[in-house]
């Protein structure tokens, strides 16, 4: 009987120990009592974005969430992530605490690929996923789209076109501006050469651009980049040029 009682008591002690161990494992002890450092890491990109460490800090301060010198146990990393993810410039946000009293924030920002300045007065950026990003005080060396641009046209037509242009070294360096006419047709304004390149309706864009590329390389390189004021690749198998007078 005594032996049985000892076994039961031992089982209770072991069970209690396991419960405490599991609880302790799931809730790590925060050795530091207050946050001594905030580490903000913004993922680098080949293109210039709109976020910097000071902007992130200001955003958290405006929402009373900047954790520096705050008690570690009261810092809510989920709330910090939620506020950052609501920013139109943030794609991903992760926040976590360390036992050394640090709060780490890892961010991936939305990257603008095109600036839209429409005739209707709208002024905004588009990212590679067609998301609209508001105008900011920062400037970036992006292609600008002007003219008769609705948001639907910008997202459905201009985003894939901009992705194609910036993904090609030749066009990224050559095209400065897109202009959209009232009928939805496209004009390109180059960085090199005083002319307008007309693509026509936004169909078979890649074929038209490839035809224009060959004309630039094999035609204008020999004839001169300022020989023509207007170059049209609207129709298949032909290039129509208007000579400058």
PDB file of C-alpha atoms in Angstrom:
ATOM      1  CA  UNK A   1       0.000   0.000   0.000  1.00  0.00           C
ATOM      2  CA  UNK A   2       2.840   2.352   0.950  1.00  0.00           C
ATOM      3  CA  UNK A   3       4.669   1.479  -2.251  1.00  0.00           C
ATOM      4  CA  UNK A   4       1.563   2.251  -4.292  1.00  0.00           C
ATOM      5  CA  UNK A   5       1.169   5.622  -2.545  1.00  0.00           C
ATOM      6  CA  UNK A   6       4.789   6.513  -3.257  1.00  0.00           C
ATOM      7  CA  UNK A   7       4.333   5.648  -6.949  1.00  0.00           C
ATOM      8  CA  UNK A   8       1.209   7.850  -7.184  1.00  0.00           C
ATOM      9  CA  UNK A   9       2.981  10.718  -5.424  1.00  0.00           C
ATOM     10  CA  UNK A  10       5.955  10.390  -7.758  1.00  0.00           C
ATOM     11  CA  UNK A  11       3.652  10.437 -10.763  1.00  0.00           C
ATOM     12  CA  UNK A  12       2.031  13.640  -9.500  1.00  0.00           C
ATOM     13  CA  UNK A  13       5.418  15.301  -9.012  1.00  0.00           C
ATOM     14  CA  UNK A  14       6.560  14.296 -12.511  1.00  0.00           C
ATOM     15  CA  UNK A  15       3.312  15.512 -14.055  1.00  0.00           C
ATOM     16  CA  UNK A  16       3.653  18.847 -12.265  1.00  0.00           C
ATOM     17  CA  UNK A  17       7.227  19.215 -13.438  1.00  0.00           C
ATOM     18  CA  UNK A  18       6.232  18.500 -17.051  1.00  0.00           C
ATOM     19  CA  UNK A  19       3.461  21.111 -16.934  1.00  0.00           C
ATOM     20  CA  UNK A  20       5.873  23.725 -15.588  1.00  0.00           C
ATOM     21  CA  UNK A  21       8.526  22.789 -18.147  1.00  0.00           C
ATOM     22  CA  UNK A  22       6.104  23.010 -21.073  1.00  0.00           C
ATOM     23  CA  UNK A  23       4.757  26.354 -19.839  1.00  0.00           C
ATOM     24  CA  UNK A  24       8.244  27.737 -19.458  1.00  0.00           C
ATOM     25  CA  UNK A  25       9.188  26.500 -22.932  1.00  0.00           C
ATOM     26  CA  UNK A  26       6.190  28.174 -24.566  1.00  0.00           C
ATOM     27  CA  UNK A  27       6.737  31.444 -22.708  1.00  0.00           C
ATOM     28  CA  UNK A  28      10.436  32.299 -22.800  1.00  0.00           C
ATOM     29  CA  UNK A  29      11.681  34.405 -19.955  1.00  0.00           C
ATOM     30  CA  UNK A  30      12.448  37.977 -20.978  1.00  0.00           C
ATOM     31  CA  UNK A  31      15.674  38.590 -19.138  1.00  0.00           C
ATOM     32  CA  UNK A  32      15.727  42.311 -19.881  1.00  0.00           C
ATOM     33  CA  UNK A  33      13.016  44.364 -18.233  1.00  0.00           C
ATOM     34  CA  UNK A  34      12.906  47.183 -20.813  1.00  0.00           C
ATOM     35  CA  UNK A  35      13.674  47.521 -24.523  1.00  0.00           C
ATOM     36  CA  UNK A  36      17.226  48.825 -24.886  1.00  0.00           C
ATOM     37  CA  UNK A  37      17.424  48.844 -28.700  1.00  0.00           C
ATOM     38  CA  UNK A  38      15.105  48.753 -31.715  1.00  0.00           C
ATOM     39  CA  UNK A  39      16.585  47.116 -34.802  1.00  0.00           C
ATOM     40  CA  UNK A  40      14.794  48.006 -38.040  1.00  0.00           C
ATOM     41  CA  UNK A  41      15.909  46.089 -41.116  1.00  0.00           C
ATOM     42  CA  UNK A  42      14.448  47.109 -44.493  1.00  0.00           C
ATOM     43  CA  UNK A  43      15.127  44.570 -47.199  1.00  0.00           C
ATOM     44  CA  UNK A  44      17.321  46.023 -49.911  1.00  0.00           C
ATOM     45  CA  UNK A  45      16.175  46.133 -53.513  1.00  0.00           C
ATOM     46  CA  UNK A  46      17.727  46.909 -56.860  1.00  0.00           C
ATOM     47  CA  UNK A  47      15.385  49.897 -57.094  1.00  0.00           C
ATOM     48  CA  UNK A  48      15.005  52.775 -54.691  1.00  0.00           C
ATOM     49  CA  UNK A  49      11.990  52.547 -52.418  1.00  0.00           C
ATOM     50  CA  UNK A  50      10.188  55.065 -50.225  1.00  0.00           C
ATOM     51  CA  UNK A  51      10.859  53.595 -46.779  1.00  0.00           C
ATOM     52  CA  UNK A  52      13.707  54.394 -44.447  1.00  0.00           C
ATOM     53  CA  UNK A  53      14.366  53.764 -40.764  1.00  0.00           C
ATOM     54  CA  UNK A  54      13.213  57.236 -39.690  1.00  0.00           C
ATOM     55  CA  UNK A  55       9.891  56.830 -41.533  1.00  0.00           C
ATOM     56  CA  UNK A  56       9.232  53.519 -39.769  1.00  0.00           C
ATOM     57  CA  UNK A  57      10.142  55.011 -36.409  1.00  0.00           C
ATOM     58  CA  UNK A  58       7.831  58.002 -36.971  1.00  0.00           C
ATOM     59  CA  UNK A  59       4.959  55.732 -38.015  1.00  0.00           C
ATOM     60  CA  UNK A  60       5.257  53.698 -34.817  1.00  0.00           C
ATOM     61  CA  UNK A  61       5.602  56.828 -32.674  1.00  0.00           C
ATOM     62  CA  UNK A  62       2.411  58.300 -34.162  1.00  0.00           C
ATOM     63  CA  UNK A  63       0.608  55.131 -33.098  1.00  0.00           C
ATOM     64  CA  UNK A  64       2.253  55.063 -29.647  1.00  0.00           C
ATOM     65  CA  UNK A  65       3.949  51.770 -30.491  1.00  0.00           C
ATOM     66  CA  UNK A  66       7.635  52.651 -30.672  1.00  0.00           C
ATOM     67  CA  UNK A  67       9.096  50.172 -28.173  1.00  0.00           C
ATOM     68  CA  UNK A  68      12.356  51.817 -27.072  1.00  0.00           C
ATOM     69  CA  UNK A  69      12.584  52.065 -23.237  1.00  0.00           C
ATOM     70  CA  UNK A  70       9.205  50.337 -22.871  1.00  0.00           C
ATOM     71  CA  UNK A  71       8.756  47.322 -20.554  1.00  0.00           C
ATOM     72  CA  UNK A  72       9.414  44.192 -22.601  1.00  0.00           C
ATOM     73  CA  UNK A  73       6.419  42.340 -21.200  1.00  0.00           C
ATOM     74  CA  UNK A  74       4.040  45.044 -22.443  1.00  0.00           C
ATOM     75  CA  UNK A  75       5.450  45.332 -25.973  1.00  0.00           C
ATOM     76  CA  UNK A  76       2.928  43.789 -28.359  1.00  0.00           C
ATOM     77  CA  UNK A  77       4.749  42.638 -31.480  1.00  0.00           C
ATOM     78  CA  UNK A  78       1.486  41.725 -33.227  1.00  0.00           C
ATOM     79  CA  UNK A  79       0.196  45.292 -32.912  1.00  0.00           C
ATOM     80  CA  UNK A  80       3.464  46.628 -34.336  1.00  0.00           C
ATOM     81  CA  UNK A  81       3.192  44.270 -37.318  1.00  0.00           C
ATOM     82  CA  UNK A  82      -0.453  45.195 -37.928  1.00  0.00           C
ATOM     83  CA  UNK A  83       0.264  48.943 -37.994  1.00  0.00           C
ATOM     84  CA  UNK A  84       3.226  48.535 -40.341  1.00  0.00           C
ATOM     85  CA  UNK A  85       1.300  46.264 -42.722  1.00  0.00           C
ATOM     86  CA  UNK A  86      -1.379  48.925 -43.102  1.00  0.00           C
ATOM     87  CA  UNK A  87       1.173  51.263 -44.674  1.00  0.00           C
ATOM     88  CA  UNK A  88       0.802  51.425 -48.473  1.00  0.00           C
ATOM     89  CA  UNK A  89       4.594  51.210 -48.701  1.00  0.00           C
ATOM     90  CA  UNK A  90       4.980  47.948 -46.726  1.00  0.00           C
ATOM     91  CA  UNK A  91       4.561  44.515 -48.296  1.00  0.00           C
ATOM     92  CA  UNK A  92       5.656  42.336 -45.355  1.00  0.00           C
ATOM     93  CA  UNK A  93       6.425  43.067 -41.698  1.00  0.00           C
ATOM     94  CA  UNK A  94       7.740  40.812 -38.935  1.00  0.00           C
ATOM     95  CA  UNK A  95       8.479  41.879 -35.363  1.00  0.00           C
ATOM     96  CA  UNK A  96       9.987  39.857 -32.515  1.00  0.00           C
ATOM     97  CA  UNK A  97      11.691  40.318 -29.142  1.00  0.00           C
ATOM     98  CA  UNK A  98      15.002  38.930 -27.925  1.00  0.00           C
ATOM     99  CA  UNK A  99      16.098  38.049 -24.403  1.00  0.00           C
ATOM    100  CA  UNK A 100      18.754  40.748 -24.636  1.00  0.00           C
ATOM    101  CA  UNK A 101      16.149  43.497 -24.576  1.00  0.00           C
ATOM    102  CA  UNK A 102      16.068  44.122 -28.322  1.00  0.00           C
ATOM    103  CA  UNK A 103      12.984  44.502 -30.519  1.00  0.00           C
ATOM    104  CA  UNK A 104      13.674  43.498 -34.120  1.00  0.00           C
ATOM    105  CA  UNK A 105      11.547  44.656 -37.056  1.00  0.00           C
ATOM    106  CA  UNK A 106      12.087  43.125 -40.505  1.00  0.00           C
ATOM    107  CA  UNK A 107      10.375  44.847 -43.431  1.00  0.00           C
ATOM    108  CA  UNK A 108       9.910  44.194 -47.127  1.00  0.00           C
ATOM    109  CA  UNK A 109       8.698  47.290 -48.910  1.00  0.00           C
ATOM    110  CA  UNK A 110       6.468  47.664 -51.924  1.00  0.00           C
ATOM    111  CA  UNK A 111       8.599  48.785 -54.839  1.00  0.00           C
ATOM    112  CA  UNK A 112       7.255  51.488 -57.167  1.00  0.00           C
ATOM    113  CA  UNK A 113       7.783  50.773 -60.860  1.00  0.00           C
ATOM    114  CA  UNK A 114       5.843  53.643 -62.438  1.00  0.00           C
ATOM    115  CA  UNK A 115       4.636  57.133 -61.575  1.00  0.00           C
ATOM    116  CA  UNK A 116       1.231  58.128 -62.956  1.00  0.00           C
ATOM    117  CA  UNK A 117       0.343  61.777 -63.546  1.00  0.00           C
ATOM    118  CA  UNK A 118      -3.065  61.640 -65.175  1.00  0.00           C
ATOM    119  CA  UNK A 119      -4.971  64.374 -66.981  1.00  0.00           C
ATOM    120  CA  UNK A 120      -7.731  63.950 -64.383  1.00  0.00           C
ATOM    121  CA  UNK A 121      -5.391  65.304 -61.704  1.00  0.00           C
ATOM    122  CA  UNK A 122      -4.453  62.001 -60.056  1.00  0.00           C
ATOM    123  CA  UNK A 123      -0.821  61.606 -59.058  1.00  0.00           C
ATOM    124  CA  UNK A 124       0.317  58.259 -57.645  1.00  0.00           C
ATOM    125  CA  UNK A 125       2.704  55.335 -58.017  1.00  0.00           C
ATOM    126  CA  UNK A 126       2.122  51.728 -59.046  1.00  0.00           C
ATOM    127  CA  UNK A 127       4.027  48.778 -57.632  1.00  0.00           C
ATOM    128  CA  UNK A 128       4.802  45.569 -59.512  1.00  0.00           C
ATOM    129  CA  UNK A 129       1.554  43.976 -58.280  1.00  0.00           C
ATOM    130  CA  UNK A 130      -0.614  46.833 -59.625  1.00  0.00           C
ATOM    131  CA  UNK A 131      -1.164  48.247 -56.136  1.00  0.00           C
ATOM    132  CA  UNK A 132      -1.653  52.007 -56.019  1.00  0.00           C
ATOM    133  CA  UNK A 133       0.799  53.841 -53.783  1.00  0.00           C
ATOM    134  CA  UNK A 134       0.134  57.448 -52.789  1.00  0.00           C
ATOM    135  CA  UNK A 135       2.278  60.368 -53.867  1.00  0.00           C
ATOM    136  CA  UNK A 136       5.090  61.096 -51.431  1.00  0.00           C
ATOM    137  CA  UNK A 137       7.670  63.834 -51.021  1.00  0.00           C
ATOM    138  CA  UNK A 138      10.375  61.445 -52.170  1.00  0.00           C
ATOM    139  CA  UNK A 139      11.504  61.356 -55.772  1.00  0.00           C
ATOM    140  CA  UNK A 140      12.642  58.286 -57.591  1.00  0.00           C
ATOM    141  CA  UNK A 141      14.082  57.806 -61.061  1.00  0.00           C
ATOM    142  CA  UNK A 142      11.003  56.104 -62.492  1.00  0.00           C
ATOM    143  CA  UNK A 143       9.264  56.144 -65.854  1.00  0.00           C
ATOM    144  CA  UNK A 144       6.403  58.650 -65.785  1.00  0.00           C
ATOM    145  CA  UNK A 145       3.035  57.979 -67.400  1.00  0.00           C
ATOM    146  CA  UNK A 146       0.937  60.971 -68.444  1.00  0.00           C
ATOM    147  CA  UNK A 147      -2.263  61.572 -70.374  1.00  0.00           C
ATOM    148  CA  UNK A 148      -5.750  60.060 -70.330  1.00  0.00           C
ATOM    149  CA  UNK A 149      -5.194  57.425 -67.665  1.00  0.00           C
ATOM    150  CA  UNK A 150      -7.908  55.808 -65.575  1.00  0.00           C
ATOM    151  CA  UNK A 151      -6.907  53.676 -62.607  1.00  0.00           C
ATOM    152  CA  UNK A 152      -8.163  50.571 -64.396  1.00  0.00           C
ATOM    153  CA  UNK A 153      -6.023  51.368 -67.457  1.00  0.00           C
ATOM    154  CA  UNK A 154      -3.032  52.021 -65.226  1.00  0.00           C
ATOM    155  CA  UNK A 155      -3.387  48.713 -63.381  1.00  0.00           C
ATOM    156  CA  UNK A 156      -4.347  46.506 -66.328  1.00  0.00           C
ATOM    157  CA  UNK A 157      -2.192  47.990 -69.092  1.00  0.00           C
ATOM    158  CA  UNK A 158       0.579  50.152 -67.677  1.00  0.00           C
ATOM    159  CA  UNK A 159       1.728  47.866 -64.847  1.00  0.00           C
ATOM    160  CA  UNK A 160       2.705  44.926 -67.112  1.00  0.00           C
ATOM    161  CA  UNK A 161       4.241  47.352 -69.600  1.00  0.00           C
ATOM    162  CA  UNK A 162       6.307  49.023 -66.870  1.00  0.00           C
ATOM    163  CA  UNK A 163       7.401  45.614 -65.555  1.00  0.00           C
ATOM    164  CA  UNK A 164       8.622  44.717 -69.032  1.00  0.00           C
ATOM    165  CA  UNK A 165      10.450  48.021 -69.547  1.00  0.00           C
ATOM    166  CA  UNK A 166      12.317  48.028 -66.236  1.00  0.00           C
ATOM    167  CA  UNK A 167      13.153  44.350 -66.631  1.00  0.00           C
ATOM    168  CA  UNK A 168      15.093  45.144 -69.801  1.00  0.00           C
ATOM    169  CA  UNK A 169      18.313  47.134 -69.459  1.00  0.00           C
ATOM    170  CA  UNK A 170      17.936  48.704 -72.906  1.00  0.00           C
ATOM    171  CA  UNK A 171      14.425  50.029 -72.334  1.00  0.00           C
ATOM    172  CA  UNK A 172      15.008  50.981 -68.710  1.00  0.00           C
ATOM    173  CA  UNK A 173      17.778  53.305 -69.867  1.00  0.00           C
ATOM    174  CA  UNK A 174      15.981  54.487 -72.997  1.00  0.00           C
ATOM    175  CA  UNK A 175      12.366  55.282 -72.032  1.00  0.00           C
ATOM    176  CA  UNK A 176      11.659  58.351 -69.927  1.00  0.00           C
ATOM    177  CA  UNK A 177       7.909  58.797 -70.322  1.00  0.00           C
ATOM    178  CA  UNK A 178       4.740  57.071 -71.524  1.00  0.00           C
ATOM    179  CA  UNK A 179       1.904  59.183 -72.850  1.00  0.00           C
ATOM    180  CA  UNK A 180      -1.611  57.829 -73.278  1.00  0.00           C
ATOM    181  CA  UNK A 181      -3.897  59.466 -75.828  1.00  0.00           C
ATOM    182  CA  UNK A 182      -7.668  59.784 -75.464  1.00  0.00           C
ATOM    183  CA  UNK A 183      -8.300  56.607 -77.472  1.00  0.00           C
ATOM    184  CA  UNK A 184      -5.972  54.567 -75.222  1.00  0.00           C
ATOM    185  CA  UNK A 185      -3.100  54.414 -77.702  1.00  0.00           C
ATOM    186  CA  UNK A 186       0.466  54.686 -76.465  1.00  0.00           C
ATOM    187  CA  UNK A 187       3.355  57.025 -77.137  1.00  0.00           C
ATOM    188  CA  UNK A 188       6.903  56.618 -75.822  1.00  0.00           C
ATOM    189  CA  UNK A 189       9.210  59.526 -75.115  1.00  0.00           C
ATOM    190  CA  UNK A 190      12.868  58.421 -75.051  1.00  0.00           C
ATOM    191  CA  UNK A 191      15.775  59.714 -72.995  1.00  0.00           C
ATOM    192  CA  UNK A 192      17.983  59.707 -76.098  1.00  0.00           C
ATOM    193  CA  UNK A 193      16.627  61.166 -79.334  1.00  0.00           C
ATOM    194  CA  UNK A 194      14.273  64.092 -79.853  1.00  0.00           C
ATOM    195  CA  UNK A 195      11.258  62.202 -81.182  1.00  0.00           C
ATOM    196  CA  UNK A 196       8.029  60.460 -80.206  1.00  0.00           C
ATOM    197  CA  UNK A 197       7.663  56.702 -80.734  1.00  0.00           C
ATOM    198  CA  UNK A 198       4.067  55.675 -81.381  1.00  0.00           C
ATOM    199  CA  UNK A 199       2.970  52.142 -80.429  1.00  0.00           C
ATOM    200  CA  UNK A 200      -0.729  52.492 -81.153  1.00  0.00           C
ATOM    201  CA  UNK A 201      -3.203  50.431 -79.170  1.00  0.00           C
ATOM    202  CA  UNK A 202      -1.765  48.424 -76.256  1.00  0.00           C
ATOM    203  CA  UNK A 203      -1.627  45.082 -78.061  1.00  0.00           C
ATOM    204  CA  UNK A 204       1.411  43.013 -79.115  1.00  0.00           C
ATOM    205  CA  UNK A 205       3.557  45.468 -77.177  1.00  0.00           C
ATOM    206  CA  UNK A 206       6.611  43.243 -76.960  1.00  0.00           C
ATOM    207  CA  UNK A 207       6.700  42.692 -80.740  1.00  0.00           C
ATOM    208  CA  UNK A 208       6.357  46.422 -81.372  1.00  0.00           C
ATOM    209  CA  UNK A 209       9.119  47.221 -78.900  1.00  0.00           C
ATOM    210  CA  UNK A 210      11.421  44.639 -80.437  1.00  0.00           C
ATOM    211  CA  UNK A 211      10.860  46.191 -83.875  1.00  0.00           C
ATOM    212  CA  UNK A 212      11.572  49.609 -82.435  1.00  0.00           C
ATOM    213  CA  UNK A 213      14.687  48.332 -80.675  1.00  0.00           C
ATOM    214  CA  UNK A 214      16.119  47.015 -83.956  1.00  0.00           C
ATOM    215  CA  UNK A 215      15.358  50.311 -85.666  1.00  0.00           C
ATOM    216  CA  UNK A 216      17.183  52.178 -82.908  1.00  0.00           C
ATOM    217  CA  UNK A 217      20.216  49.906 -83.096  1.00  0.00           C
ATOM    218  CA  UNK A 218      20.522  49.421 -86.865  1.00  0.00           C
ATOM    219  CA  UNK A 219      18.794  52.555 -88.127  1.00  0.00           C
ATOM    220  CA  UNK A 220      19.194  55.560 -85.847  1.00  0.00           C
ATOM    221  CA  UNK A 221      22.715  54.616 -84.781  1.00  0.00           C
ATOM    222  CA  UNK A 222      23.714  55.209 -88.417  1.00  0.00           C
ATOM    223  CA  UNK A 223      21.244  57.893 -89.537  1.00  0.00           C
ATOM    224  CA  UNK A 224      21.369  59.927 -86.346  1.00  0.00           C
ATOM    225  CA  UNK A 225      19.062  60.030 -83.346  1.00  0.00           C
ATOM    226  CA  UNK A 226      17.574  63.423 -84.215  1.00  0.00           C
ATOM    227  CA  UNK A 227      16.726  62.766 -87.870  1.00  0.00           C
ATOM    228  CA  UNK A 228      13.063  62.052 -87.151  1.00  0.00           C
ATOM    229  CA  UNK A 229      10.401  63.722 -85.033  1.00  0.00           C
ATOM    230  CA  UNK A 230       7.943  60.827 -85.152  1.00  0.00           C
ATOM    231  CA  UNK A 231       8.432  57.061 -85.397  1.00  0.00           C
ATOM    232  CA  UNK A 232       5.464  54.698 -85.592  1.00  0.00           C
ATOM    233  CA  UNK A 233       5.596  50.919 -85.091  1.00  0.00           C
ATOM    234  CA  UNK A 234       1.819  50.639 -84.827  1.00  0.00           C
ATOM    235  CA  UNK A 235       1.381  48.184 -87.700  1.00  0.00           C
ATOM    236  CA  UNK A 236       3.104  44.847 -88.265  1.00  0.00           C
ATOM    237  CA  UNK A 237       6.147  44.610 -90.521  1.00  0.00           C
ATOM    238  CA  UNK A 238       6.545  48.347 -91.018  1.00  0.00           C
ATOM    239  CA  UNK A 239       8.038  51.414 -89.425  1.00  0.00           C
ATOM    240  CA  UNK A 240       6.734  54.832 -90.439  1.00  0.00           C
ATOM    241  CA  UNK A 241       8.967  57.825 -89.793  1.00  0.00           C
ATOM    242  CA  UNK A 242       8.412  61.550 -90.112  1.00  0.00           C
ATOM    243  CA  UNK A 243      11.606  63.392 -90.926  1.00  0.00           C
ATOM    244  CA  UNK A 244      12.485  66.480 -88.952  1.00  0.00           C
ATOM    245  CA  UNK A 245      12.595  69.698 -91.033  1.00  0.00           C
TER     246      UNK A 245
END
